[in-house]
XYZ file of C-alpha atoms in Angstrom:
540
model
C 153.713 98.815 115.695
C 152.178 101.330 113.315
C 154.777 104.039 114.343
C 157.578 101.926 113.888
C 156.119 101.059 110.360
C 155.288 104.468 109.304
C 159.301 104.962 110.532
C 160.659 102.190 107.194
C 160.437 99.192 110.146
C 163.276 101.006 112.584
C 161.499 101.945 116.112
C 161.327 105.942 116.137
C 163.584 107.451 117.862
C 162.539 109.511 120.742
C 165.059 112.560 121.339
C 165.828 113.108 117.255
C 166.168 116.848 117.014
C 166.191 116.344 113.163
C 162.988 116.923 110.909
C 161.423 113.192 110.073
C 161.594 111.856 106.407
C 158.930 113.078 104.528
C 156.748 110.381 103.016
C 153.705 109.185 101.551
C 151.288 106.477 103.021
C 149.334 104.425 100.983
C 146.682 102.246 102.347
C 143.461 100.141 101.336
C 140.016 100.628 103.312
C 141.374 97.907 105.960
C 144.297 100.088 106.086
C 142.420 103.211 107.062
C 140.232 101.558 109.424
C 143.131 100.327 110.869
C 145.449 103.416 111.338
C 142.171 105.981 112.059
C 141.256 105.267 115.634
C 145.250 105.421 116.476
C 146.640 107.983 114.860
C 144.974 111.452 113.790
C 146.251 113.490 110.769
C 148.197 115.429 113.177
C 150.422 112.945 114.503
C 151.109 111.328 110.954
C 152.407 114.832 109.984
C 154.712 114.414 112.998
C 155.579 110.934 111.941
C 156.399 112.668 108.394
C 153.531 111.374 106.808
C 152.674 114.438 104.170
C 149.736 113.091 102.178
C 147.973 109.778 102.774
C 145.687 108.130 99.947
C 143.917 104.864 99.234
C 145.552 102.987 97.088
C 142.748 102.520 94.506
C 142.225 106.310 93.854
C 144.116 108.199 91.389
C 147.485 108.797 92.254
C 150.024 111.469 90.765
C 153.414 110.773 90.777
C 156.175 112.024 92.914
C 159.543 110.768 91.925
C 161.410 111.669 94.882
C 159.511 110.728 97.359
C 159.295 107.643 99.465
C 156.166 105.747 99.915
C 154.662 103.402 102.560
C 152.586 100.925 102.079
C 149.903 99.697 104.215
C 147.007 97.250 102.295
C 145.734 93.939 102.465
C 147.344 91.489 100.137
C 144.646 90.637 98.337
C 144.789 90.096 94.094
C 143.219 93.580 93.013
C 145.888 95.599 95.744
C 148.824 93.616 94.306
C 148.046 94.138 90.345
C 147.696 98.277 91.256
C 150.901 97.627 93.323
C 152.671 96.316 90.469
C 150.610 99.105 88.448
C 152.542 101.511 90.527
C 156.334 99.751 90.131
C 155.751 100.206 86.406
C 154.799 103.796 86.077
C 157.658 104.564 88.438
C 155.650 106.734 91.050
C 157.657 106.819 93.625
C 161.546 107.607 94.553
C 161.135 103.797 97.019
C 158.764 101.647 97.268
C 158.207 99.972 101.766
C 155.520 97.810 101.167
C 153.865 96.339 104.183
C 150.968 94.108 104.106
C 148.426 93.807 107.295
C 148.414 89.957 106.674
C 150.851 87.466 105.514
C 151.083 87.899 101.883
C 151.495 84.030 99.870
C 154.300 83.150 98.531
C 153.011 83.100 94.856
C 151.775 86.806 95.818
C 155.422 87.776 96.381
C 156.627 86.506 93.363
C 154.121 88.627 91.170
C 155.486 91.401 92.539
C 158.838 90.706 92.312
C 157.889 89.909 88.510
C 156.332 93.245 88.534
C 159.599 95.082 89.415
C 161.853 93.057 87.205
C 159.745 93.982 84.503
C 159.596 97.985 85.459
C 163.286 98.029 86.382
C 162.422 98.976 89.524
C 164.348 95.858 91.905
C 166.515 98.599 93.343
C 163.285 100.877 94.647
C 161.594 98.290 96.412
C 163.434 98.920 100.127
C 161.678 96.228 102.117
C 158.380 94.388 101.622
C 157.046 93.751 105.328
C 154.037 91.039 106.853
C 152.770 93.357 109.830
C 150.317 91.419 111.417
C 148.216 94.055 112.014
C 144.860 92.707 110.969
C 142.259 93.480 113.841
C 141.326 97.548 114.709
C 142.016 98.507 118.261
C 139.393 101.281 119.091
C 140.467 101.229 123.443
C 143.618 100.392 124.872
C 141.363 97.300 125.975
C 139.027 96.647 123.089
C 139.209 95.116 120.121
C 137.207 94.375 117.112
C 138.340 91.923 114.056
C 137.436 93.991 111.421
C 135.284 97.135 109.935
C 135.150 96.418 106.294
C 132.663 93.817 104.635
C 131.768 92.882 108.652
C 128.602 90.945 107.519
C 131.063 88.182 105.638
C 132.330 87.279 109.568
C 129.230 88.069 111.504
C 126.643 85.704 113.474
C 124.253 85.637 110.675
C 127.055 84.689 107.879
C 127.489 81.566 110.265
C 124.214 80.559 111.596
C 122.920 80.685 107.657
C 121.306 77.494 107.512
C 122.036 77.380 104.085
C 126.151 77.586 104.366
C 128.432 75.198 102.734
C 131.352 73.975 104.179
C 133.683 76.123 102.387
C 132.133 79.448 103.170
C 132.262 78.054 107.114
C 136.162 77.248 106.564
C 136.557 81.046 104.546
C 134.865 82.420 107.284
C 136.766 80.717 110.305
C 140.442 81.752 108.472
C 139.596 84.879 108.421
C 138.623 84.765 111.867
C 141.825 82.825 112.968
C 143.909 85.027 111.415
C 142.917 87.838 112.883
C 143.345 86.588 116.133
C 146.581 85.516 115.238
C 147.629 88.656 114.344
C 146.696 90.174 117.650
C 148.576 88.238 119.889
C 151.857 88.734 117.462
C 151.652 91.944 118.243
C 151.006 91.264 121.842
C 153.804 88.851 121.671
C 152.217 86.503 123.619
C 151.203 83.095 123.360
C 147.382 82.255 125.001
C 146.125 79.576 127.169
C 143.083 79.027 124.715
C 140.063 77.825 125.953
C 136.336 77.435 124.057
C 132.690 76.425 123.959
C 132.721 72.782 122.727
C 130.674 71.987 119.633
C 130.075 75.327 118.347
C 131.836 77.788 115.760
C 133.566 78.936 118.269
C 136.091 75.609 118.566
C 136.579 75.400 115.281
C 138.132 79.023 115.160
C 139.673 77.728 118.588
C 141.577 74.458 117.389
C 142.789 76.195 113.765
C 143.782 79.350 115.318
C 146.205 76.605 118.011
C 147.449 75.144 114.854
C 148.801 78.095 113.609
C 150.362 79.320 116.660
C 152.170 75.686 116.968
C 153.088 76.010 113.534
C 154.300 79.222 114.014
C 156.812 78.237 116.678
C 157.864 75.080 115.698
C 159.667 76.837 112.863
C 162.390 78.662 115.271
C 164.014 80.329 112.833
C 161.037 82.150 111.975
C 158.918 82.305 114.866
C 157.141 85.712 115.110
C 157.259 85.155 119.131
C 160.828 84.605 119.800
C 163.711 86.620 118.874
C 164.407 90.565 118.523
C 161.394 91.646 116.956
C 159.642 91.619 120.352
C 161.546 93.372 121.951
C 163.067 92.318 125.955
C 159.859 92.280 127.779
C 157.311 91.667 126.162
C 157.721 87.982 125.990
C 156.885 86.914 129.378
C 156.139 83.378 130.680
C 152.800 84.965 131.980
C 150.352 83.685 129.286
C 147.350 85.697 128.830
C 144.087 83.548 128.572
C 141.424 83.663 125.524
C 138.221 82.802 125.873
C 136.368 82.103 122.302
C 132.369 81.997 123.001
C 129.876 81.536 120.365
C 127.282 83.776 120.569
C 124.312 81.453 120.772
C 125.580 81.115 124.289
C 123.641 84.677 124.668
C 121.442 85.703 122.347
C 119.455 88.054 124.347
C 122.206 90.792 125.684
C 122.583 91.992 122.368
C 119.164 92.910 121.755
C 118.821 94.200 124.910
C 118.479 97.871 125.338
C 120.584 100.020 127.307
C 120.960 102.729 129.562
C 124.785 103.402 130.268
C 126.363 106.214 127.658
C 128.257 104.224 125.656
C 126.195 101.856 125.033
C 123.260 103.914 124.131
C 125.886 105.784 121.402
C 126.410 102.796 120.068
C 122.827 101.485 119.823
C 120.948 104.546 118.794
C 123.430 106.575 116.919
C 125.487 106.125 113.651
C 128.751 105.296 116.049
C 131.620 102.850 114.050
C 135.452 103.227 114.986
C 135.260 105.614 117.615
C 133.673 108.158 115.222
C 129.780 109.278 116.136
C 127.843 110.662 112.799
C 125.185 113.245 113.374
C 123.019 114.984 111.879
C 121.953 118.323 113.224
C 117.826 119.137 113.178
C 118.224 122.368 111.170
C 116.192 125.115 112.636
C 112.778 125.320 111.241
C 111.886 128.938 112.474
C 114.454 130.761 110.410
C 113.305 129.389 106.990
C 110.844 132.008 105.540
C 107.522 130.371 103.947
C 107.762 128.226 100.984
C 111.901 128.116 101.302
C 113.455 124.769 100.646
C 113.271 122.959 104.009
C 117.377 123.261 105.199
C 119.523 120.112 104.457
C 120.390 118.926 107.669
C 124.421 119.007 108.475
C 126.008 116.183 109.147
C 128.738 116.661 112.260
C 131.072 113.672 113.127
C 132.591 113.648 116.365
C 135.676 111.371 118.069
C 135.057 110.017 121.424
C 138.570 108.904 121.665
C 140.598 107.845 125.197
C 141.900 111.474 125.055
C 138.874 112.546 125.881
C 138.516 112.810 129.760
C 134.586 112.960 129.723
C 133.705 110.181 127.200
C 136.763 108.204 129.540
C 135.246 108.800 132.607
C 131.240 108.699 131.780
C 130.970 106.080 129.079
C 129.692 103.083 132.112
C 127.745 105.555 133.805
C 123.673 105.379 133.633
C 122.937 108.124 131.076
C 120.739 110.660 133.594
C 123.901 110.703 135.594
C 125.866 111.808 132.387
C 123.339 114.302 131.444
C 123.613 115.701 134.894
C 127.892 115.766 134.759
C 127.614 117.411 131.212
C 125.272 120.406 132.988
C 127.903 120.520 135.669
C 130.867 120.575 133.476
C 128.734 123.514 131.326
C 128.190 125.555 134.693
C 132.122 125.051 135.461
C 132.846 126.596 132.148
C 130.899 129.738 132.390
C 132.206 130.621 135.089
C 135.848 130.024 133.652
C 134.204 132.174 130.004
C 134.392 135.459 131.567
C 137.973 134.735 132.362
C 138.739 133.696 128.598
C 137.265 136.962 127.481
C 139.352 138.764 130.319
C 142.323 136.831 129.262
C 141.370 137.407 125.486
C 141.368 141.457 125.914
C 144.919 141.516 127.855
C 146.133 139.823 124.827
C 144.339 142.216 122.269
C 142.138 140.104 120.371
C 138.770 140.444 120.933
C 137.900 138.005 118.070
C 137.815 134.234 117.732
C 141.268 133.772 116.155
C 142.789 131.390 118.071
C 145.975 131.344 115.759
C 146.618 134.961 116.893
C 147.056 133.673 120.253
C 149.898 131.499 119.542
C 151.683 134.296 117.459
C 152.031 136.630 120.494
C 155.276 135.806 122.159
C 156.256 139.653 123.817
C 154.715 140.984 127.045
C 154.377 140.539 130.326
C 153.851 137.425 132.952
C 150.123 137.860 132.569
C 150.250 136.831 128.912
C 152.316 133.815 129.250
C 149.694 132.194 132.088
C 147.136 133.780 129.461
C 148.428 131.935 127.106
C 148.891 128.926 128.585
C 145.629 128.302 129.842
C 143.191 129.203 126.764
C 144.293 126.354 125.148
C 143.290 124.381 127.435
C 140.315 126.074 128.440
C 139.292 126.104 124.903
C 139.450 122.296 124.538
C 137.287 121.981 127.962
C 134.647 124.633 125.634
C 135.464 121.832 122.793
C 134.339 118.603 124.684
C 131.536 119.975 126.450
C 130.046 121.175 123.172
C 130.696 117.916 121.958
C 129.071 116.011 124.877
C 126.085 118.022 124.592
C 125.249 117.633 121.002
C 125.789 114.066 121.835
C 123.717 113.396 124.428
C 120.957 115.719 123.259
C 120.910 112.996 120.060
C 120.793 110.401 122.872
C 117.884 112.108 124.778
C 116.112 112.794 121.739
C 115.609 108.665 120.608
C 115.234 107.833 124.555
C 111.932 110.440 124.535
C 110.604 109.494 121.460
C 111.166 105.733 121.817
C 110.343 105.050 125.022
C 113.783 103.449 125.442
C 113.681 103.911 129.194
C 110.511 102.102 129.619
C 111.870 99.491 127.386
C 114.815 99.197 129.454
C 113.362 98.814 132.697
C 110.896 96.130 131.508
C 113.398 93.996 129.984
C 115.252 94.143 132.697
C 112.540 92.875 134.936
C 111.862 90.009 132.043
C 115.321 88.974 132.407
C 115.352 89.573 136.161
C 112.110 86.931 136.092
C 110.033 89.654 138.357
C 106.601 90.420 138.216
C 105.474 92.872 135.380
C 103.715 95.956 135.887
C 101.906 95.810 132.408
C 101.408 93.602 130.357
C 103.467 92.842 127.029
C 100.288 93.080 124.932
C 99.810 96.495 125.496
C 103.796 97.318 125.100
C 103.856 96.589 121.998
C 100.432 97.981 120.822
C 101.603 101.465 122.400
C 101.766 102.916 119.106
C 103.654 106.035 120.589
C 106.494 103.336 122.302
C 109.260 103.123 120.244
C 109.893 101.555 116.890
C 108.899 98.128 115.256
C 112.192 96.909 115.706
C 112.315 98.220 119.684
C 109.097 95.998 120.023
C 110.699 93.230 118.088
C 113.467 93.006 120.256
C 111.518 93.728 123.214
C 109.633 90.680 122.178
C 112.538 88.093 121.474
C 114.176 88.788 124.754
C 110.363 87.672 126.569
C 110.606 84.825 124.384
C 114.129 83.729 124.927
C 113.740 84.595 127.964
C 110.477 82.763 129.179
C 110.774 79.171 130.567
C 107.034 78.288 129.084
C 106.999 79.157 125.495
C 103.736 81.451 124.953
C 100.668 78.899 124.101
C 99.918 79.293 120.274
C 96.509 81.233 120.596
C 99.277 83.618 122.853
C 101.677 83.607 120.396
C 99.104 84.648 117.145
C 97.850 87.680 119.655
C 101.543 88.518 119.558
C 101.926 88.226 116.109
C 99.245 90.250 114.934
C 100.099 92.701 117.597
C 103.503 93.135 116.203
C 102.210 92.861 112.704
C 100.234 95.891 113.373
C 102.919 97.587 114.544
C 105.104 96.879 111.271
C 107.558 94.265 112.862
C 108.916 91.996 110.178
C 107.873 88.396 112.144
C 111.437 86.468 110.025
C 113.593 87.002 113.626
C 111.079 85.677 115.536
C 110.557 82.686 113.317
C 114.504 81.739 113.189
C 114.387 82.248 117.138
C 111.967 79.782 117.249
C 113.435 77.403 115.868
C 116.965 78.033 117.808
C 114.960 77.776 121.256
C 113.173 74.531 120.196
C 117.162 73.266 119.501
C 117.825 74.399 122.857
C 115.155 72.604 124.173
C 116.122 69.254 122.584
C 119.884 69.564 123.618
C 118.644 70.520 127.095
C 117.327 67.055 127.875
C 119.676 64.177 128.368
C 118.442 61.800 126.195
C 121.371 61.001 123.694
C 121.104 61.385 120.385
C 120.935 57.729 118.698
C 120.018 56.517 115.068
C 116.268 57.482 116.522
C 116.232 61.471 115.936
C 115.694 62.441 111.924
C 119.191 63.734 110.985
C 119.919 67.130 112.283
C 120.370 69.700 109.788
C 124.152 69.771 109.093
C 126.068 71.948 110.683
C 123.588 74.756 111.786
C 122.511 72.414 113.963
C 125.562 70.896 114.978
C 126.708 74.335 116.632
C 122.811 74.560 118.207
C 122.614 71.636 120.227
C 125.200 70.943 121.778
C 127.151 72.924 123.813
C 124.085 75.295 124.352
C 121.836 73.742 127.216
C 123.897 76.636 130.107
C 122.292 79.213 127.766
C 118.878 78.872 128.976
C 119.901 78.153 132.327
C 121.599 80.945 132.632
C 119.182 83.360 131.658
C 117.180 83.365 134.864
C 119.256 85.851 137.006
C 120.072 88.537 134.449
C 119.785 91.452 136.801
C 121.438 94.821 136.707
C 124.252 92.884 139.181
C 126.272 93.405 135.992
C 128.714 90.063 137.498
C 125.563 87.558 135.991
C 125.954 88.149 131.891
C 126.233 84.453 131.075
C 130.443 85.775 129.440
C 131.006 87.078 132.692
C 130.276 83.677 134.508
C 132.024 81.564 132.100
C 134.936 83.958 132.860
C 134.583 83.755 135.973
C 134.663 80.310 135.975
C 137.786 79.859 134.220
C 139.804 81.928 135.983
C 139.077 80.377 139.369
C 139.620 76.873 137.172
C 136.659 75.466 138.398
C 135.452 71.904 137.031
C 131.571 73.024 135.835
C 131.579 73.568 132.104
């Protein structure tokens, strides 16, 4: 979808000999975060993208050039939109907006380029429905930008008003319904009852009905698809709220992508490090070094990161030795390879430049590329996983791991949590303070209250801030009343509007299901529900 936008809306064509149209892309934050996981500088130079800029920077103009829009359509992008019409920047103006822009939207620009004479540049003004950021051909997330406004705590605030919950469901809905337009496919939709997650469930159906009722316009029928893609096979989507399973989150991990994610700076397939400077090279009283910050991509081009991202990280540690051995033996071939070709040096351009002699240099040159880019991941991996290994030693995460798995697993514990959490070399207040929710969530008896205040202090001491374990509480008392099968009459105080509303019903299967959380991965309580549904079975 993003290539045939980048393309003015007309799917590229694959054999064109000819040079593309040069162009420049405009796009908004949600724009960026959009396009960067897909497509890398490179292949927007292919696609004839020349420069690319946010729209709220400052801009020079270049008359005879057209430009593509990508942005939200949200008040301050249309006024610098208009902005743009009236100081003539462009040669034409393809303005696409991620979401459905209003009506009334439209019309300002359209004002706009009445006013700035400018009707005639505006080529085609596109909704794109691209408003959700695909990071694996199989995950997706709704959105990167201001992610607190849609997260678990922005709905569970006790204090929310009913608006904020409706602002906060749209945007929800319409993300989703922006996926499956691309997809092209209409879902079997099914949710948790009584929780957030129907609401988003029954508004998000609304809009697909709406959506096809109006034939004419349906974004799921017609040529815009495509043949193909619209298939009677109906994919199914599952909407859970979270308070289904509150533990998994804070549970820590051991597999390698997970642990990127937990203990590094790792958003949109990008990993942000910073590398410990060397201390030993700094004379005496020299400014301590400022540390460099490195960003890698673990993207799906990468074979390593595709292969060992599930795998327990000691087994990736051990592949990324193996892959490091496998190269040196290959490096004494580059440097063979290198010296046929004459250049002794790093310059990798030279390589490409050298078209004449014999046989040798053509399978010389066509396998330094590639051996390079093995040198490239591997260095990658390391530095990676050496950040990895780093927080596992000095946090204790492997300890942590294996004793939350054994609270969650309901077996007996080789020490006790007391001392865990008074280790003072174990990890960080927030590793105990998670380490601590999951026993509580986790524990059919809630700790006695002369347990608890050991606890407390415990964690106290270690510099936990106690406010988590104080909203838990109260969430696992809710459980507790919506577990029992009393109903609810004119007896009970009134609940607390509509926090507690989504708590108590439709939550009594988390608790239950909290009991068998072993490594048998099958058990996570969204696995099970999946499970469930698939094989249509009756139990909720």
């Amino acid at each position: 979808a993003l290539k045939r936008m980048l393309n003015f809306n007309v799917p590229p064509v694959k054999n064109s000999t000819g040079e593309p149209v040069w162009k420049v892309l405009i796009y908004d934050r949600f724009g960026q975060d959009i396009i960067s996981p897909l497509l890398s500088v490179k292949e927007l130079r292919d696609m004839g993208i020349t420069l690319h800029l946010l729209l709220h920077s400052d801009r020079d103009a270049i008359p005879d050039v057209p430009a593509v829009y990508f942005v939200m359509p949200t008040e301050e992008n249309i006024d610098r939109m208009c902005q743009d019409l009236r100081n003539q920047l462009y040669e034409s103006y393809y303005l696409n907006f991620i979401s459905a822009i209003s009506r009334s939207k439209l019309e300002d620009i359209a004002n706009a380029a009445i006013g700035a004479n400018a009707v005639t540049q505006v080529a085609k003004v596109f909704d794109q429905y691209l408003n959700f950021i695909t990071l694996e051909d199989d995950m997706f997330i709704l959105c990167n930008q201001n992610k607190e406004l849609v997260s678990y705590r922005a709905i569970n605030r006790p204090d929310i008003t009913d608006t904020e919950m409706e602002t906060i469901m749209d945007t929800i809905v319409d993300s989703l319904f922006c996926f499956f337009v691309t997809l092209g496919a209409i879902p079997i939709i099914r949710c948790s009852r009584g929780t957030a997650a129907e609401m988003v469930a029954v508004k998000l159906d609304k809009k697909l009905r709406e959506n096809l009722r109006d034939a004419r316009n349906s974004l799921f029928t017609g040529d815009t698809l495509g043949a193909g893609q619209f298939s009677f096979q109906r994919p199914l989507l599952v909407l859970v709220d979270r308070n289904i399973d509150l533990a998994t989150p804070l549970h820590h991990t051991w597999t390698y992508q997970a642990l990127v994610h937990d203990v590094l700076d790792f958003h949109l397939n990008r990993v942000n490090l910073e590398e410990s400077a060397g201390t030993e090279s700094s004379p005496a009283g020299a400014r301590p070094k400022k540390k460099n910050k490195k960003s890698y991509d673990l993207t799906a081009s990468d074979k390593f990161w595709q292969k060992h991202k599930g795998s327990p990280f000691p087994e990736v540690a051990e592949s990324v030795q193996q892959e490091l051995e496998s190269y040196r033996a290959q490096e004494d071939e580059v440097k063979r390879l290198k010296s046929i070709m004459g250049i002794e040096g790093e310059d990798e351009g030279a390589i490409s430049m050298l078209s004449d002699n014999t046989a040798k240099l053509t399978s010389a040159v066509s396998s330094l590329p590639e051996l390079l880019e093995k040198k490239r991941l591997i260095d990658l991996h390391t530095n990676v996983a050496t950040a990895v290994l780093e927080h596992i030693k000095t946090r204790k995460l492997d300890v942590y791991f294996e004793y939350e798995e054994k609270i969650m697993s309901k077996s007996t514990l080789d020490k006790s949590l007391l001392d865990m959490i008074s280790d003072p070399d174990a990890g960080t207040p927030e590793d105990k303070m998670r380490l601590f929710l999951i026993y509580y969530m986790s524990s059919s008896q809630v700790p006695s209250e002369v347990d608890l205040e050991q606890y407390k202090k415990a964690l106290l001491d270690a510099g936990c801030n106690l406010a988590p374990l104080s909203y838990v509480k109260q969430w696992k008392a809710f459980t507790k009343m919506a577990s029992a099968p009393t109903s609810y009459g004119n007896t009970t105080p009134k609940p607390l509007g509509l926090f507690s509303r989504v708590m108590n019903t439709g939550s009594q299967f988390v608790m239950e299901g909290v009991k068998n959380l072993v490594l048998k991965q099958q058990n996570l309580p969204v696995t099970r529900i999946l499970d469930n549904l698939m094989e249509m079975k009756s139990n909720p």
